[in-house]
Amino acid sequence: MRRFLDRLYAVSGALAALSIVGICLIVTAQVLFNLVARIMGPGWSYTIPSYADFAGFMLAAATFLALAYTLRHGAHIRVTLVSQTLPKAGQFVAELICFVLGLIITGYAFYYFVLLVWESWHFGDKSPGIIAVPLWIPQTAAAVGLGILVIALIDSIVESLRAKAPILGAGEEV
Amino acid sequence: QSWDMPTPYGDSTFHTQNIAQFAADVSAATDGGMTITVHSAGSLFPHSEIKNAVRSRQVQIGEFFLSRLSNEDLAYGMDSQPFLATSYDEAERLWAAQKPVVSALLEEQGLMPLFSVPWPAQGLYTNGEIATVDDLSGLRFRAYNAALEEFATLAGAAPVQVEASNIPQAFSTGQVAAMITSPSTGVNSKAWDFVTHYTPINAWVPKNIVVVNKREFDRLSDDVQSAILNAAEVAEQRGWDMSKAEASQQTAALAENGIVVYEPSAELVSGLQAIGATMLENWNASASDDAKAILSTYSN
Amino acid sequence: MSDPMIAVVLFAVMLVLLALGVWVAMALMLVALVAMVAFTNAPAGLVLATTLWGHSHSWALAALPLFILMGEILLRSRLAEDMFSGLGPWLAKAPGRLLHVNVLGCAIFAAVSGSSAATAATIGRMSVPELTDRGYPERLIIGTLAGSATLGLLIPPSIILIVYGVATEQSIARLFMAGVLPGLMLVLLFSGYVAVRAWMNPELIPMEEIKSSFKDKVKGSRRLIPVALLIIGVIGSIYTGIASPTDAAALGVVLSIILAVSTGSFSFADFKDALMSATRTSCMIAFILVGAAFLSISMGFTGIPRNLAAWIGGMELSPYALLAALTVFFVVLGCFLDGISVVVLTTSIVMPMVSAVGIDPLWFGIYLVIVVEMSQITPPVGFNLFVIQGLTGINILRVARAALPFFLLLVLGVVLITIFPEIVTALPNAMGN
Ligand code: NA
Ligand code: NA
């Protein structure tokens, strides 16, 4: 189970990274096309259809798919200035409360996000650009990312209860 | 009762001013029993989310650019079909044909249109005069939807996607050399900073639409409902008048600020209309029955 | 409950959540949720989902991960080190020495990027480790970085000037021009402050290698060529129209990879490292951005910011008193909302007040950006603070303390453009018509 979960976070993080590479590639390709048009004249103009939309969708995928991976790396910013002054037991409780509050808001967001995706699919919402993309497709990537964050928070709560000690880095120095 | 109303455009846009008046009218007609708070310039929801926010009752009422939805059904985008309806009279007839169909489509999403107000007809902005369609050939032309891309290609121009906020820079760096937009947008973005010529080719007369969530509307008392419907009717009339006044004022403002405003030559007009006709043929191939019904009502 | 009471309650909730150690993004969402559920009738969950989606796929934001990736690549290649070694001899006699690289680096980068978070992340990724290794004092490294990175908002291109220009229908081209001189003014103020600190306390600043002759300095500067090429390539692509500002970010990544590989000090493993690190940092920032957007929207539903702004409007102040009152208002609001939200939430109410007393909306846009810059470095919610904590691990209160002098310099900047409005208006007026 442990290995499966760690793989899950790593794979979704890797997919997020690939989305960033995707943004970079699509935008670079367009810049090269612009350069060609500039050198060869407007007859050589080419625009990748809806490339701004696609870059935006990949950004959303990158952000949401990386959520759990970033959390487990302790790279989401938090302020541990106050809780650090507590004794170890207090730190454990504070962190547990954070996990639970995080789970509440994330679970809540996840539930409604799934609803949003369902609505998009049900009503056939499409992006307004040159290429009509059914919005549920990019939204599903975001929903999956939120779902994995929910899993990561549950995982962290279980782990924290077992260890009876703080388990995550603070994203800051000790 | 109080409603929140997200709108996409800023407070100095006549659409927003018309809506502010609409909200004030509703409040006055109900003796303050119904207040509508207008959240302009996308301050509550981005333009892309306004329709869905009304649909799922996050807000009760909202405004958006109607042909944004043309990817969902071509019926929504009829008013942005180049050279189909090019004057206010034609636009009014088109809206009369479009309204029942659009209303039915929106009703499937639980939405009800209240009123729709056009932007001034779209003109052509370039550096240098355009006498015939041939002059457009080879120009880098701003396109932000499928119809415009097709138009540019048919005119022999090179379609280029430029985000609205990036237009001045795109012109000044030569990334684009021509665009079609309303004189209002031209004035608001101070087009004289980056183009020299404008001609009112009246390519199309696009509209904004104000919709309410049907369930939220049905929950209101009859008095309030009729107050809203009355205010909407008045707002639609006032909006069209504002739009007409805006068209001549803003075209004059373009000229005052040093842009050469010229009437399109007969040759240019006929060339553009030929492109419009070709586009309509292509359009017919992919249009839904609903959209075709609009066209046949409008054409007769 | 009255609006000020609600604001106090929400602020208290936020402080408690942050003190507990709740992740900033989630704390913002939780506060927004409390505000929506307790003080409005809007369906909070649906609004949250709409916000998460609506604010996460914007094209303008797509540049953020790319700029961060560029910084990570430069950090892992020899380019960053080369840049500092190359500049060292030139700045050896300047009071403050390489600290000016932080200020100028941010200013140059600000001409490429429209956001202060990307500026802080990219420049800070290189300069913080380099300057720390060389023994510069932490407070000045962090302070100059936090302060100067806010220039990303003022020196064109600028996301917030676009937002303001769209909302108030000002010409974005003119706003961009108007931002140039105030940007340079702030650069002078920041560099001047560093110089004064160095004069007052010379042992604060470590020595740099002194090259005696001009020729030696030029020789050493060969190491600057790759970075100079990168900067010229990226800025050049924007100003020749080959790339929009977002496009330029991708070009920056590609160029920095090419340069890094050509120095022979950059492997595929380094690239993977850089990419994963950029993925985490951009996720962290984007998550906070959507959290802040949700808080901003919940404030839109509660109507608190517009009511407070309207209350200020009701006082019928003179122009200077109005500006003073608005500054206090924006600084307080900026402590717990992000800068763009502050602009978006209040323009409808504030703009009529401002035009009524005859303040030029173009000038006001620049004023607003400087005030928003302040909000980037005030705790508890300040984006530059979060970014720098993410980069260095130094907690945000310590970062905020280091940034305090720069906050005060921004206040001074506001005073200066108020006394001499020509700093703002001269360039756009010279633009023609
Ligand atoms: Na900038
Ligand atoms: Na702040």
PDB file of C-alpha atoms in Angstrom, chain A residues 23-161:
ATOM      1  CA  ILE A  23       3.256  24.177 -22.478  1.00  0.00           C
ATOM      2  CA  CYS A  24       6.874  24.873 -23.273  1.00  0.00           C
ATOM      3  CA  LEU A  25       6.792  22.836 -26.488  1.00  0.00           C
ATOM      4  CA  ILE A  26       3.556  24.232 -27.890  1.00  0.00           C
ATOM      5  CA  VAL A  27       4.571  27.814 -27.152  1.00  0.00           C
ATOM      6  CA  THR A  28       8.082  27.342 -28.528  1.00  0.00           C
ATOM      7  CA  ALA A  29       6.648  25.836 -31.702  1.00  0.00           C
ATOM      8  CA  GLN A  30       4.459  28.904 -32.134  1.00  0.00           C
ATOM      9  CA  VAL A  31       7.408  31.239 -31.565  1.00  0.00           C
ATOM     10  CA  LEU A  32       9.345  29.362 -34.247  1.00  0.00           C
ATOM     11  CA  PHE A  33       6.409  29.736 -36.637  1.00  0.00           C
ATOM     12  CA  ASN A  34       6.350  33.452 -35.864  1.00  0.00           C
ATOM     13  CA  LEU A  35      10.061  33.656 -36.565  1.00  0.00           C
ATOM     14  CA  VAL A  36       9.649  31.863 -39.905  1.00  0.00           C
ATOM     15  CA  ALA A  37       6.818  34.228 -40.863  1.00  0.00           C
ATOM     16  CA  ARG A  38       8.980  37.192 -39.903  1.00  0.00           C
ATOM     17  CA  ILE A  39      11.855  36.023 -42.078  1.00  0.00           C
ATOM     18  CA  MET A  40       9.937  34.581 -45.029  1.00  0.00           C
ATOM     19  CA  GLY A  41       7.035  37.050 -45.120  1.00  0.00           C
ATOM     20  CA  PRO A  42       3.371  36.851 -44.038  1.00  0.00           C
ATOM     21  CA  GLY A  43       2.615  34.173 -46.624  1.00  0.00           C
ATOM     22  CA  TRP A  44       4.410  31.793 -44.272  1.00  0.00           C
ATOM     23  CA  SER A  45       2.285  32.666 -41.257  1.00  0.00           C
ATOM     24  CA  TYR A  46       0.919  29.783 -39.283  1.00  0.00           C
ATOM     25  CA  THR A  47      -0.882  29.796 -35.968  1.00  0.00           C
ATOM     26  CA  ILE A  48      -1.333  26.625 -33.951  1.00  0.00           C
ATOM     27  CA  PRO A  49      -5.112  26.716 -33.534  1.00  0.00           C
ATOM     28  CA  SER A  50      -6.220  27.604 -29.989  1.00  0.00           C
ATOM     29  CA  TYR A  51      -2.691  27.260 -28.676  1.00  0.00           C
ATOM     30  CA  ALA A  52      -3.389  29.713 -25.871  1.00  0.00           C
ATOM     31  CA  ASP A  53      -6.347  27.586 -24.755  1.00  0.00           C
ATOM     32  CA  PHE A  54      -4.246  24.448 -24.816  1.00  0.00           C
ATOM     33  CA  ALA A  55      -1.458  26.089 -22.837  1.00  0.00           C
ATOM     34  CA  GLY A  56      -4.045  27.171 -20.258  1.00  0.00           C
ATOM     35  CA  PHE A  57      -5.520  23.672 -19.972  1.00  0.00           C
ATOM     36  CA  MET A  58      -2.074  22.171 -19.536  1.00  0.00           C
ATOM     37  CA  LEU A  59      -1.345  24.730 -16.832  1.00  0.00           C
ATOM     38  CA  ALA A  60      -4.473  23.650 -14.948  1.00  0.00           C
ATOM     39  CA  ALA A  61      -3.443  20.004 -15.320  1.00  0.00           C
ATOM     40  CA  ALA A  62       0.076  20.813 -14.108  1.00  0.00           C
ATOM     41  CA  THR A  63      -1.214  22.662 -11.060  1.00  0.00           C
ATOM     42  CA  PHE A  64      -3.810  20.122  -9.928  1.00  0.00           C
ATOM     43  CA  LEU A  65      -1.906  16.936 -10.730  1.00  0.00           C
ATOM     44  CA  ALA A  66       1.084  18.212  -8.757  1.00  0.00           C
ATOM     45  CA  LEU A  67      -0.942  19.018  -5.616  1.00  0.00           C
ATOM     46  CA  ALA A  68      -0.419  15.752  -3.749  1.00  0.00           C
ATOM     47  CA  TYR A  69       3.177  15.376  -4.877  1.00  0.00           C
ATOM     48  CA  THR A  70       3.940  18.914  -3.708  1.00  0.00           C
ATOM     49  CA  LEU A  71       2.186  18.319  -0.386  1.00  0.00           C
ATOM     50  CA  ARG A  72       4.141  15.162   0.343  1.00  0.00           C
ATOM     51  CA  HIS A  73       7.353  16.975  -0.516  1.00  0.00           C
ATOM     52  CA  GLY A  74       6.482  19.579   2.110  1.00  0.00           C
ATOM     53  CA  ALA A  75       6.646  22.212  -0.621  1.00  0.00           C
ATOM     54  CA  HIS A  76       3.258  23.827  -0.003  1.00  0.00           C
ATOM     55  CA  ILE A  77       3.935  26.928   2.044  1.00  0.00           C
ATOM     56  CA  ARG A  78       2.782  27.006   5.654  1.00  0.00           C
ATOM     57  CA  VAL A  79       3.759  28.977   8.712  1.00  0.00           C
ATOM     58  CA  THR A  80       5.131  26.739  11.439  1.00  0.00           C
ATOM     59  CA  LEU A  81       6.572  29.572  13.460  1.00  0.00           C
ATOM     60  CA  VAL A  82       4.021  29.197  16.240  1.00  0.00           C
ATOM     61  CA  SER A  83       3.535  25.450  16.255  1.00  0.00           C
ATOM     62  CA  GLN A  84       7.312  24.945  16.404  1.00  0.00           C
ATOM     63  CA  THR A  85       7.384  26.476  19.874  1.00  0.00           C
ATOM     64  CA  LEU A  86       5.099  23.658  21.084  1.00  0.00           C
ATOM     65  CA  PRO A  87       6.445  20.453  22.623  1.00  0.00           C
ATOM     66  CA  LYS A  88       6.593  17.385  20.339  1.00  0.00           C
ATOM     67  CA  ALA A  89       3.156  16.154  21.402  1.00  0.00           C
ATOM     68  CA  GLY A  90       1.672  19.573  20.696  1.00  0.00           C
ATOM     69  CA  GLN A  91       3.314  19.670  17.274  1.00  0.00           C
ATOM     70  CA  PHE A  92       1.801  16.292  16.501  1.00  0.00           C
ATOM     71  CA  VAL A  93      -1.672  17.484  17.456  1.00  0.00           C
ATOM     72  CA  ALA A  94      -1.275  20.749  15.526  1.00  0.00           C
ATOM     73  CA  GLU A  95      -0.194  18.885  12.423  1.00  0.00           C
ATOM     74  CA  LEU A  96      -3.041  16.433  12.770  1.00  0.00           C
ATOM     75  CA  ILE A  97      -5.514  19.327  12.983  1.00  0.00           C
ATOM     76  CA  CYS A  98      -3.962  20.809   9.843  1.00  0.00           C
ATOM     77  CA  PHE A  99      -4.370  17.527   8.001  1.00  0.00           C
ATOM     78  CA  VAL A 100      -7.982  17.256   9.084  1.00  0.00           C
ATOM     79  CA  LEU A 101      -8.788  20.869   8.136  1.00  0.00           C
ATOM     80  CA  GLY A 102      -6.962  20.326   4.851  1.00  0.00           C
ATOM     81  CA  LEU A 103      -8.976  17.175   4.238  1.00  0.00           C
ATOM     82  CA  ILE A 104     -12.224  19.008   4.978  1.00  0.00           C
ATOM     83  CA  ILE A 105     -11.610  21.838   2.511  1.00  0.00           C
ATOM     84  CA  THR A 106     -10.017  19.592  -0.116  1.00  0.00           C
ATOM     85  CA  GLY A 107     -12.712  16.952   0.125  1.00  0.00           C
ATOM     86  CA  TYR A 108     -15.347  19.649  -0.095  1.00  0.00           C
ATOM     87  CA  ALA A 109     -13.659  21.176  -3.137  1.00  0.00           C
ATOM     88  CA  PHE A 110     -13.252  17.741  -4.741  1.00  0.00           C
ATOM     89  CA  TYR A 111     -16.928  16.873  -4.313  1.00  0.00           C
ATOM     90  CA  TYR A 112     -18.068  20.088  -5.954  1.00  0.00           C
ATOM     91  CA  PHE A 113     -15.416  19.890  -8.635  1.00  0.00           C
ATOM     92  CA  VAL A 114     -16.710  16.478  -9.685  1.00  0.00           C
ATOM     93  CA  LEU A 115     -20.156  18.042  -9.822  1.00  0.00           C
ATOM     94  CA  LEU A 116     -18.763  20.801 -12.034  1.00  0.00           C
ATOM     95  CA  VAL A 117     -17.194  18.283 -14.410  1.00  0.00           C
ATOM     96  CA  TRP A 118     -20.440  16.342 -14.530  1.00  0.00           C
ATOM     97  CA  GLU A 119     -22.345  19.519 -15.382  1.00  0.00           C
ATOM     98  CA  SER A 120     -19.883  20.433 -18.118  1.00  0.00           C
ATOM     99  CA  TRP A 121     -20.291  16.987 -19.597  1.00  0.00           C
ATOM    100  CA  HIS A 122     -24.062  16.942 -19.178  1.00  0.00           C
ATOM    101  CA  PHE A 123     -24.587  20.300 -20.886  1.00  0.00           C
ATOM    102  CA  GLY A 124     -21.830  19.813 -23.474  1.00  0.00           C
ATOM    103  CA  ASP A 125     -19.859  22.961 -22.520  1.00  0.00           C
ATOM    104  CA  LYS A 126     -17.136  23.772 -25.010  1.00  0.00           C
ATOM    105  CA  SER A 127     -14.215  26.186 -25.118  1.00  0.00           C
ATOM    106  CA  PRO A 128     -14.938  29.255 -27.267  1.00  0.00           C
ATOM    107  CA  GLY A 129     -11.768  29.258 -29.386  1.00  0.00           C
ATOM    108  CA  ILE A 130     -10.980  28.052 -32.898  1.00  0.00           C
ATOM    109  CA  ILE A 131     -10.917  24.436 -31.754  1.00  0.00           C
ATOM    110  CA  ALA A 132     -13.984  23.555 -29.682  1.00  0.00           C
ATOM    111  CA  VAL A 133     -12.680  21.482 -26.776  1.00  0.00           C
ATOM    112  CA  PRO A 134     -15.329  19.794 -24.603  1.00  0.00           C
ATOM    113  CA  LEU A 135     -14.479  21.334 -21.230  1.00  0.00           C
ATOM    114  CA  TRP A 136     -15.015  18.157 -19.221  1.00  0.00           C
ATOM    115  CA  ILE A 137     -11.780  16.758 -20.676  1.00  0.00           C
ATOM    116  CA  PRO A 138      -9.314  19.265 -19.190  1.00  0.00           C
ATOM    117  CA  GLN A 139     -11.520  19.555 -16.107  1.00  0.00           C
ATOM    118  CA  THR A 140     -11.216  15.834 -15.493  1.00  0.00           C
ATOM    119  CA  ALA A 141      -7.436  16.158 -15.197  1.00  0.00           C
ATOM    120  CA  ALA A 142      -7.949  18.813 -12.538  1.00  0.00           C
ATOM    121  CA  ALA A 143     -10.541  16.714 -10.710  1.00  0.00           C
ATOM    122  CA  VAL A 144      -8.187  13.722 -10.676  1.00  0.00           C
ATOM    123  CA  GLY A 145      -5.465  15.906  -9.179  1.00  0.00           C
ATOM    124  CA  LEU A 146      -7.785  17.115  -6.429  1.00  0.00           C
ATOM    125  CA  GLY A 147      -8.843  13.514  -5.775  1.00  0.00           C
ATOM    126  CA  ILE A 148      -5.234  12.432  -5.344  1.00  0.00           C
ATOM    127  CA  LEU A 149      -4.728  15.301  -2.899  1.00  0.00           C
ATOM    128  CA  VAL A 150      -7.676  13.980  -0.883  1.00  0.00           C
ATOM    129  CA  ILE A 151      -6.034  10.551  -0.853  1.00  0.00           C
ATOM    130  CA  ALA A 152      -2.704  12.065   0.179  1.00  0.00           C
ATOM    131  CA  LEU A 153      -4.311  13.865   3.098  1.00  0.00           C
ATOM    132  CA  ILE A 154      -6.095  10.726   4.318  1.00  0.00           C
ATOM    133  CA  ASP A 155      -2.820   8.844   3.926  1.00  0.00           C
ATOM    134  CA  SER A 156      -1.041  11.528   5.937  1.00  0.00           C
ATOM    135  CA  ILE A 157      -3.615  11.391   8.726  1.00  0.00           C
ATOM    136  CA  VAL A 158      -3.242   7.624   9.016  1.00  0.00           C
ATOM    137  CA  GLU A 159       0.528   7.871   8.938  1.00  0.00           C
ATOM    138  CA  SER A 160       0.530  10.644  11.509  1.00  0.00           C
ATOM    139  CA  LEU A 161      -1.758   8.697  13.866  1.00  0.00           C
TER     140      LEU A 161
END
